[in-house]
mmCIF file of C-alpha atoms and ligand atoms in Angstrom:
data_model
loop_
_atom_site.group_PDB
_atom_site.id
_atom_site.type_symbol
_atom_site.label_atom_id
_atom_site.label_comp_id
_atom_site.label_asym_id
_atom_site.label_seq_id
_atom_site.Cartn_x
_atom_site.Cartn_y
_atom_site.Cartn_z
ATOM 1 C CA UNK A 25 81.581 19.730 8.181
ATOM 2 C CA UNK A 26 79.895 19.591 4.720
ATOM 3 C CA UNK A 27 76.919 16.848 5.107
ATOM 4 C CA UNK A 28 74.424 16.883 1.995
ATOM 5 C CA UNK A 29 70.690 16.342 3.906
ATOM 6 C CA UNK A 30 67.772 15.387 1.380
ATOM 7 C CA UNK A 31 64.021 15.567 2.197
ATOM 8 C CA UNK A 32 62.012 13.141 0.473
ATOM 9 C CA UNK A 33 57.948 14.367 0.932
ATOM 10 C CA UNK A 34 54.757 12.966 -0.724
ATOM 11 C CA UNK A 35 54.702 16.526 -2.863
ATOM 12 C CA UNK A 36 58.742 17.051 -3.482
ATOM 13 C CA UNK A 37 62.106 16.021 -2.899
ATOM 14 C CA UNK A 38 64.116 18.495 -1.849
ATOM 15 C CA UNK A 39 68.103 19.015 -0.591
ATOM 16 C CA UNK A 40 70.583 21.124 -0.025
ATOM 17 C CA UNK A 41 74.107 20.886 1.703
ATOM 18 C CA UNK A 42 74.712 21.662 5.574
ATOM 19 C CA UNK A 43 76.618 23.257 7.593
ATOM 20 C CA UNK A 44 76.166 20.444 10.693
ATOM 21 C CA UNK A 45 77.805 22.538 13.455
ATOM 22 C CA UNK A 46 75.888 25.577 12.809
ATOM 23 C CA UNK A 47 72.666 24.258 11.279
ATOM 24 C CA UNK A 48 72.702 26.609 8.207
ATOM 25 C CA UNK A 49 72.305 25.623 5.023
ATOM 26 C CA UNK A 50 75.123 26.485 2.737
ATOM 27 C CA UNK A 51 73.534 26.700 -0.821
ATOM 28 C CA UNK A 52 69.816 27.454 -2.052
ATOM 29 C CA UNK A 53 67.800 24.193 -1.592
ATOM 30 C CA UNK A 54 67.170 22.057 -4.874
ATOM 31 C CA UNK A 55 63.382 20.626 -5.191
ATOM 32 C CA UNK A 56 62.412 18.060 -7.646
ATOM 33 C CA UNK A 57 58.352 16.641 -8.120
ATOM 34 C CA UNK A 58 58.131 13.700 -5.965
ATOM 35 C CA UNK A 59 57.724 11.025 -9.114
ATOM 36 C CA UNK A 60 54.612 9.337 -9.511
ATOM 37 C CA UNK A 61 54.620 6.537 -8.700
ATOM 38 C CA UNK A 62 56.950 6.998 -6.047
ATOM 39 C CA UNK A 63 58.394 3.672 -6.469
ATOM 40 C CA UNK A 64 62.039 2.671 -4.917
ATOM 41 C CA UNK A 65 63.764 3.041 -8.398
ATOM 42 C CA UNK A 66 62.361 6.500 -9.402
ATOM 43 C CA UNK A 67 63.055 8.355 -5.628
ATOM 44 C CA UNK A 68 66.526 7.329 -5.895
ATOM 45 C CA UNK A 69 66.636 8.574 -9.816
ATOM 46 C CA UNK A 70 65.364 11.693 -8.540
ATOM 47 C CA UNK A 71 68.254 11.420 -5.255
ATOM 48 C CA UNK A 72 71.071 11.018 -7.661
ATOM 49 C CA UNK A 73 69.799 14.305 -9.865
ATOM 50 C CA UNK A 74 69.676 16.054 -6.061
ATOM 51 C CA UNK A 75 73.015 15.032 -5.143
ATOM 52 C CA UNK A 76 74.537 15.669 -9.165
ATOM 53 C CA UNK A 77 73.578 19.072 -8.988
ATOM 54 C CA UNK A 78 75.263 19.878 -5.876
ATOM 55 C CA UNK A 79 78.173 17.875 -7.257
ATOM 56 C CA UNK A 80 78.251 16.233 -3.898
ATOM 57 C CA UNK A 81 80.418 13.059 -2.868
ATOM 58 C CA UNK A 82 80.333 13.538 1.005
ATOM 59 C CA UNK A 83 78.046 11.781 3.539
ATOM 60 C CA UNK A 84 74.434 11.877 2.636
ATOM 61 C CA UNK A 85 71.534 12.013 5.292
ATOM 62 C CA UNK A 86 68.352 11.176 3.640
ATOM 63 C CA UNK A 87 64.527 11.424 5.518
ATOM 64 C CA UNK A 88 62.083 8.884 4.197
ATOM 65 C CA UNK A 89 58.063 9.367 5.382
ATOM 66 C CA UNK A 90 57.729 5.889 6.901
ATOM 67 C CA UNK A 91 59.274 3.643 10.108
ATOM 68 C CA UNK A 92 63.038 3.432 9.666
ATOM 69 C CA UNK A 93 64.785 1.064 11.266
ATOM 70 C CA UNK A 94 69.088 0.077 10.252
ATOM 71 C CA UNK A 95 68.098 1.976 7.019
ATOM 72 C CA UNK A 96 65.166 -0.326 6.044
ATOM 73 C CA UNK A 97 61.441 0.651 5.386
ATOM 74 C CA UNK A 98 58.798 -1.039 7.757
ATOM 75 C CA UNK A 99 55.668 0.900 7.161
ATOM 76 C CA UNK A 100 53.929 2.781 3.668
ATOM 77 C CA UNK A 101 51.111 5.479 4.782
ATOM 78 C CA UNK A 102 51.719 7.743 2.392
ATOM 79 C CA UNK A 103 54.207 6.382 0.133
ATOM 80 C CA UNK A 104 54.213 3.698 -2.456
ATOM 81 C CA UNK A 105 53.374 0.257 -0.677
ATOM 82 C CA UNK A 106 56.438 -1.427 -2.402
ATOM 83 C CA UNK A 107 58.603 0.244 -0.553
ATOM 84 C CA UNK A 108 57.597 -1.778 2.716
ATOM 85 C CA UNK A 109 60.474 -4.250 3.074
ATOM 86 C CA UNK A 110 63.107 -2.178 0.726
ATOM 87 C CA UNK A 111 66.718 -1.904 2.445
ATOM 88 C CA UNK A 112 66.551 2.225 1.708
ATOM 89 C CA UNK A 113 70.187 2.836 2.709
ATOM 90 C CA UNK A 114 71.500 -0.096 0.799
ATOM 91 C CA UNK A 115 69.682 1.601 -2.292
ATOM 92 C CA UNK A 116 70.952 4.801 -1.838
ATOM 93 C CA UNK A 117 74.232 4.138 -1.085
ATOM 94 C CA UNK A 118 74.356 1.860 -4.586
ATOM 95 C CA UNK A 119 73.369 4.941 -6.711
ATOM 96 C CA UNK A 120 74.994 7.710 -4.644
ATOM 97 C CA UNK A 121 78.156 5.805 -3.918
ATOM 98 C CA UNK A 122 79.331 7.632 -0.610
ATOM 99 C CA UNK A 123 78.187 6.598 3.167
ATOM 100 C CA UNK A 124 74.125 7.351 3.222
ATOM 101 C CA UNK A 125 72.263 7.287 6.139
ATOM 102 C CA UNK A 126 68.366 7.438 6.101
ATOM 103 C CA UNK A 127 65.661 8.773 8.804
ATOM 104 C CA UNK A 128 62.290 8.871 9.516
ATOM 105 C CA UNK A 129 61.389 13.281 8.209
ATOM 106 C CA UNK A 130 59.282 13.999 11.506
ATOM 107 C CA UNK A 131 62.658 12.457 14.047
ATOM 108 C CA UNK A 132 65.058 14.105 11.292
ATOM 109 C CA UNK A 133 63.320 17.469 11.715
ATOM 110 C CA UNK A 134 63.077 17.016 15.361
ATOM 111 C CA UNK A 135 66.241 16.758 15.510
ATOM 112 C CA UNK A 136 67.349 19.791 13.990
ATOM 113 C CA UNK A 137 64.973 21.439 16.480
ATOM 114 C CA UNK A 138 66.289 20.333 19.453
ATOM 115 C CA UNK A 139 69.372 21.136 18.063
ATOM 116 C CA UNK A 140 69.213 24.640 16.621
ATOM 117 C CA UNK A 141 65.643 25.433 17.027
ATOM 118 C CA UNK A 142 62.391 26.038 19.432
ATOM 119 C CA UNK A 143 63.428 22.640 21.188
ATOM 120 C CA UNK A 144 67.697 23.901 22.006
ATOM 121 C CA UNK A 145 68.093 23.531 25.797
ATOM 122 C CA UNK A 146 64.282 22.372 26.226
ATOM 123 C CA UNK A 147 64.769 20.041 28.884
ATOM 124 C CA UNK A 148 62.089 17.376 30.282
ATOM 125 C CA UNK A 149 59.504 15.783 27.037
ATOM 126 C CA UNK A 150 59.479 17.663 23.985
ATOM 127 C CA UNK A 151 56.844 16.455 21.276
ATOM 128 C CA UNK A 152 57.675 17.791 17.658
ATOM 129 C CA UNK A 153 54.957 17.139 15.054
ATOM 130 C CA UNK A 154 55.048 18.032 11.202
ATOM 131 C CA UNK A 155 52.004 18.596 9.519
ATOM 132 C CA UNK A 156 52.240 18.057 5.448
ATOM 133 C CA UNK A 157 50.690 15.324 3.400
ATOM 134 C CA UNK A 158 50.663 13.196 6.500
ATOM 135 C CA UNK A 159 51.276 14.271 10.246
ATOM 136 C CA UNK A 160 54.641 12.719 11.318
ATOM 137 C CA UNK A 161 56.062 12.949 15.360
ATOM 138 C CA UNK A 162 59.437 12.711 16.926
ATOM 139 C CA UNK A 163 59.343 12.617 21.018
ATOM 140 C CA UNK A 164 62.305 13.629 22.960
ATOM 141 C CA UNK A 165 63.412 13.330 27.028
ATOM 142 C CA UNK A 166 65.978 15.048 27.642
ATOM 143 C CA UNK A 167 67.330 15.708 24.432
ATOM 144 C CA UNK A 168 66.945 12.019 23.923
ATOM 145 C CA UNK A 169 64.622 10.802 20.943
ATOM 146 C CA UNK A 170 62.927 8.073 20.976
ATOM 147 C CA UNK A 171 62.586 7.280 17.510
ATOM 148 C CA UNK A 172 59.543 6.220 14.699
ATOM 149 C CA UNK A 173 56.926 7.534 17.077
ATOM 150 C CA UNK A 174 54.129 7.571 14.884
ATOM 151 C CA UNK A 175 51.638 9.445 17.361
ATOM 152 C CA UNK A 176 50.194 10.897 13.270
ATOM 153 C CA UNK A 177 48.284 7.847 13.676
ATOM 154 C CA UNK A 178 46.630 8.445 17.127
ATOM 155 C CA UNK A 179 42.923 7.182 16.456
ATOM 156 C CA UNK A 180 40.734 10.311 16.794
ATOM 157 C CA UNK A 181 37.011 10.597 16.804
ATOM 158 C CA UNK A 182 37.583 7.047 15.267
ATOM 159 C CA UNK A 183 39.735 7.936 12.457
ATOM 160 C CA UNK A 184 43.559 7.935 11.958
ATOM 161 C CA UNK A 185 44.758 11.744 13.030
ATOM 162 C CA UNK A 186 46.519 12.393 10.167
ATOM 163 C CA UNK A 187 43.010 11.474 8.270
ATOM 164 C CA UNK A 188 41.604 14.719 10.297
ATOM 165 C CA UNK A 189 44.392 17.199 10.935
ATOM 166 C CA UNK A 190 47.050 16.972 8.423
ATOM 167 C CA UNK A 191 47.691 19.975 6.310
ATOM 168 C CA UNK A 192 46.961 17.960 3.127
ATOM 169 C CA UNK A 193 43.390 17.547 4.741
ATOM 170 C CA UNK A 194 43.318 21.636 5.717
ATOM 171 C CA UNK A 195 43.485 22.294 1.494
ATOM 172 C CA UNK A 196 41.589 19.284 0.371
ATOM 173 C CA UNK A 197 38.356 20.132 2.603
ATOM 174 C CA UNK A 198 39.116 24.199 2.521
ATOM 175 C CA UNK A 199 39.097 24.166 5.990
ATOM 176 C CA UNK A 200 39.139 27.389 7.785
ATOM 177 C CA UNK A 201 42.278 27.957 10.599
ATOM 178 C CA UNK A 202 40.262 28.178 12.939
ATOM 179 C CA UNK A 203 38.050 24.668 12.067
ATOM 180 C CA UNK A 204 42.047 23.443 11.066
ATOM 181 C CA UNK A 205 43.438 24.616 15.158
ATOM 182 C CA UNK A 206 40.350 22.922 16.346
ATOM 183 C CA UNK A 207 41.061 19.529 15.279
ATOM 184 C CA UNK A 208 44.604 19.992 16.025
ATOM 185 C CA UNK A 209 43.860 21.404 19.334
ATOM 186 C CA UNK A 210 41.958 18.097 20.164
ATOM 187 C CA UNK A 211 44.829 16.317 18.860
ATOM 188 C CA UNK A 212 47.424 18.157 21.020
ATOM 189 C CA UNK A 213 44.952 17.253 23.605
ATOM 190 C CA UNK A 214 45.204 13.514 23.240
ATOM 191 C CA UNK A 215 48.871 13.743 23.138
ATOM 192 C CA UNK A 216 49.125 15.844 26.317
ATOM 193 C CA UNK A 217 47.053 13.004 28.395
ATOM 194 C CA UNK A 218 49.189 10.839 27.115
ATOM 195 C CA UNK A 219 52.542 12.156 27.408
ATOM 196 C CA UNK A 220 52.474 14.895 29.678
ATOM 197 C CA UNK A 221 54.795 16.819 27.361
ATOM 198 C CA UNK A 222 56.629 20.410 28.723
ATOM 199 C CA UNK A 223 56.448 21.524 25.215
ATOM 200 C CA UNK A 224 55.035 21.273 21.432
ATOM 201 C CA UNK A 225 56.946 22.236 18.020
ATOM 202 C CA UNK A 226 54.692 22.507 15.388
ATOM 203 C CA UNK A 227 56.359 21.618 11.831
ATOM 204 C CA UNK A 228 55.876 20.641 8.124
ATOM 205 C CA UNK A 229 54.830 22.182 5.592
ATOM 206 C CA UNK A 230 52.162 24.603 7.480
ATOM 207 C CA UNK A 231 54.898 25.601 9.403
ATOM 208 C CA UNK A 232 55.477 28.583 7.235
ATOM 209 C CA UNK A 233 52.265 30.025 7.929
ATOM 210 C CA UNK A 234 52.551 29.837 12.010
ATOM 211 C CA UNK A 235 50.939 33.333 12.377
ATOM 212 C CA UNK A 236 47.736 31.920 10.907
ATOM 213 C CA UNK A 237 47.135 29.252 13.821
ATOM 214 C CA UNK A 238 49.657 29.376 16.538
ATOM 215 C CA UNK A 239 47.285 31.685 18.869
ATOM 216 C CA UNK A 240 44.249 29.151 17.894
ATOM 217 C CA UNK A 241 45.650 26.546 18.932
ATOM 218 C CA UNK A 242 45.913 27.570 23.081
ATOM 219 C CA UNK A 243 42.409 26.330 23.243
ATOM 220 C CA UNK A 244 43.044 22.496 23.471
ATOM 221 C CA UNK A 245 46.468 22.278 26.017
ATOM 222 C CA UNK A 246 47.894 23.932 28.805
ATOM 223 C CA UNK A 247 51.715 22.846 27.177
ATOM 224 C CA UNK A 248 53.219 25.928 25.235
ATOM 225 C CA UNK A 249 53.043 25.467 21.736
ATOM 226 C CA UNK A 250 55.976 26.814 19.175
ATOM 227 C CA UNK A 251 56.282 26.684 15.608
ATOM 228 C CA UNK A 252 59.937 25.481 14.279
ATOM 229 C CA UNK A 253 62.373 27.790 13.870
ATOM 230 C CA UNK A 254 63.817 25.872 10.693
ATOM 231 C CA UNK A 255 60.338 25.630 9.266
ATOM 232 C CA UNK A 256 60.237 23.411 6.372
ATOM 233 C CA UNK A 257 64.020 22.742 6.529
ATOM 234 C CA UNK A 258 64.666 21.191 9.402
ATOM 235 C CA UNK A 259 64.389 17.695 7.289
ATOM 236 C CA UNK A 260 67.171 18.437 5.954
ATOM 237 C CA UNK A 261 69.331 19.880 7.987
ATOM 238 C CA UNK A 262 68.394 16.671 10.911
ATOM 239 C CA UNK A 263 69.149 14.738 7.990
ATOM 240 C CA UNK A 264 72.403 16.161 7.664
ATOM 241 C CA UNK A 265 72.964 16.044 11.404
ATOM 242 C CA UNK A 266 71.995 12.233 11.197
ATOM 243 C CA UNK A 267 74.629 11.488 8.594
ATOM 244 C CA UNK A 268 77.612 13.751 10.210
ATOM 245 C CA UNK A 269 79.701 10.444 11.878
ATOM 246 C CA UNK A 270 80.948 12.852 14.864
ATOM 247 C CA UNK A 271 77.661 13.691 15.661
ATOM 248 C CA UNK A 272 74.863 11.083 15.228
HETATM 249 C C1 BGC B 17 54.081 8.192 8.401
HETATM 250 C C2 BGC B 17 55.239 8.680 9.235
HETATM 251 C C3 BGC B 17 55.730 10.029 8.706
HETATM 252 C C4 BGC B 17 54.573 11.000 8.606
HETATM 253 C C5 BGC B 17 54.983 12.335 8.024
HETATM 254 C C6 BGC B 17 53.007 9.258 8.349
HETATM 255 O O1 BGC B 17 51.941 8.828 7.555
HETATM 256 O O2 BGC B 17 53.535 7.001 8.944
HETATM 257 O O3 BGC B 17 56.293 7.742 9.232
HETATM 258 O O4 BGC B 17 56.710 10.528 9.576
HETATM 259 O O5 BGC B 17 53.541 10.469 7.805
HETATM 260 O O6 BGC B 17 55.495 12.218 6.739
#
């Protein structure tokens, strides 16, 4: 089935449509500028244009970069703040038209990971975290998630984690990878005394660049770390996976 997923990121906005069975996407992704502001009215402006050019009329899975709960926003870390309180899906589905369904990104990319990715079979807890402009998380037991997480804002060393570790912090203070792994080491750290996960997925935007910092990061946990398989597109293809009715 033909499921249109869209990514919606502090730096872009980007979709393409999937194939939800296999996981693949079936035409070259389309990114847009996230507006700015990134105010309710101007994301789904920029969600129409995604869904125009792909002449799409299906069922839409769209992530959002906050707590999701029955399509509603409840939180605004990185995001405009008058989004807190907006009915999302009720949005989208007025300027799209067709059935929309929309995710937290970190759950939606877990769940293309657990899926088709580093986390397929993984039994036992399975802690997925994207690093990008903020750090999102999506925990699964069994295959089960538990959903809107939000272990990105963990205090560390008295600060929010995401404030530390994110890969928007990495470029804005020219970190080094190896001064980068160390604060996500002691991150992965925290997590693992408090979760006891059998396995990390590293995702997000740094993703990508997985040869640069997977080996640093053994220092901090005993729990196998992986990078996702999907990289940067497993927002989109969760989302997808989300909106498919025969298989959310
Ligand atoms: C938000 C999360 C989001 C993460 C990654 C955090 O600041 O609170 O909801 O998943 O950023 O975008």
């Amino acid at each position: 089935m033909n499921v249109l997923g869209i990514d919606i990121g502090g730096t872009g906005i980007k979709g393409a449509p999937v194939n939800v069975e296999t996981g693949e996407l079936l035409a070259e992704r389309f990114r847009i500028p996230t507006p700015h502001p990134a105010r309710p009215d101007a994301v789904a402006d920029v969600v129409a244009e995604i869904t125009r050019h792909f002449n799409h009329a299906g069922p839409t899975g769209i992530t959002f970069p906050a707590i999701i709960k029955k399509g509603g926003v409840y939180s605004a870390s990185n995001v405009d703040t008058s989004w807190i309180g907006t009915d999302a899906a009720a949005l989208f589905t007025r300027r799209l038209g067709g059935p929309v369904t929309v995710v937290n990104d970190a759950d939606a990319a877990g769940i293309a990971e657990m899926r088709f990715g580093a986390g397929r079979g993984q039994k036992g807890v399975v802690i997925l975290l994207t690093f990008g402009t903020g750090i999102g998380s999506a925990i699964f037991y069994d295959g089960r998630l538990l959903p809107n997480s939000e272990f990105g804002h963990l205090t560390i060393r008295g600060k929010d984690a995401e404030k530390r570790s994110s890969e928007k912090v990495r470029e804005e203070k020219g970190l080094s990878w190896k001064q980068w792994a160390g604060r996500v080491s002691e991150y992965l750290a925290s997590l693992e005394k408090l979760f006891s996960p059998d396995l990390f997925i590293i995702g997000g935007g740094v993703s990508n660049k997985a040869e640069k910092f997977l080996s640093l990061l053994t220092a901090g946990t005993s729990v196998p770390v992986e990078a996702a398989r999907m990289r940067n597109e497993a927002g989109i293809i969760g989302a997808a996976c989300v909106a498919a009715p025969h298989l959310s």
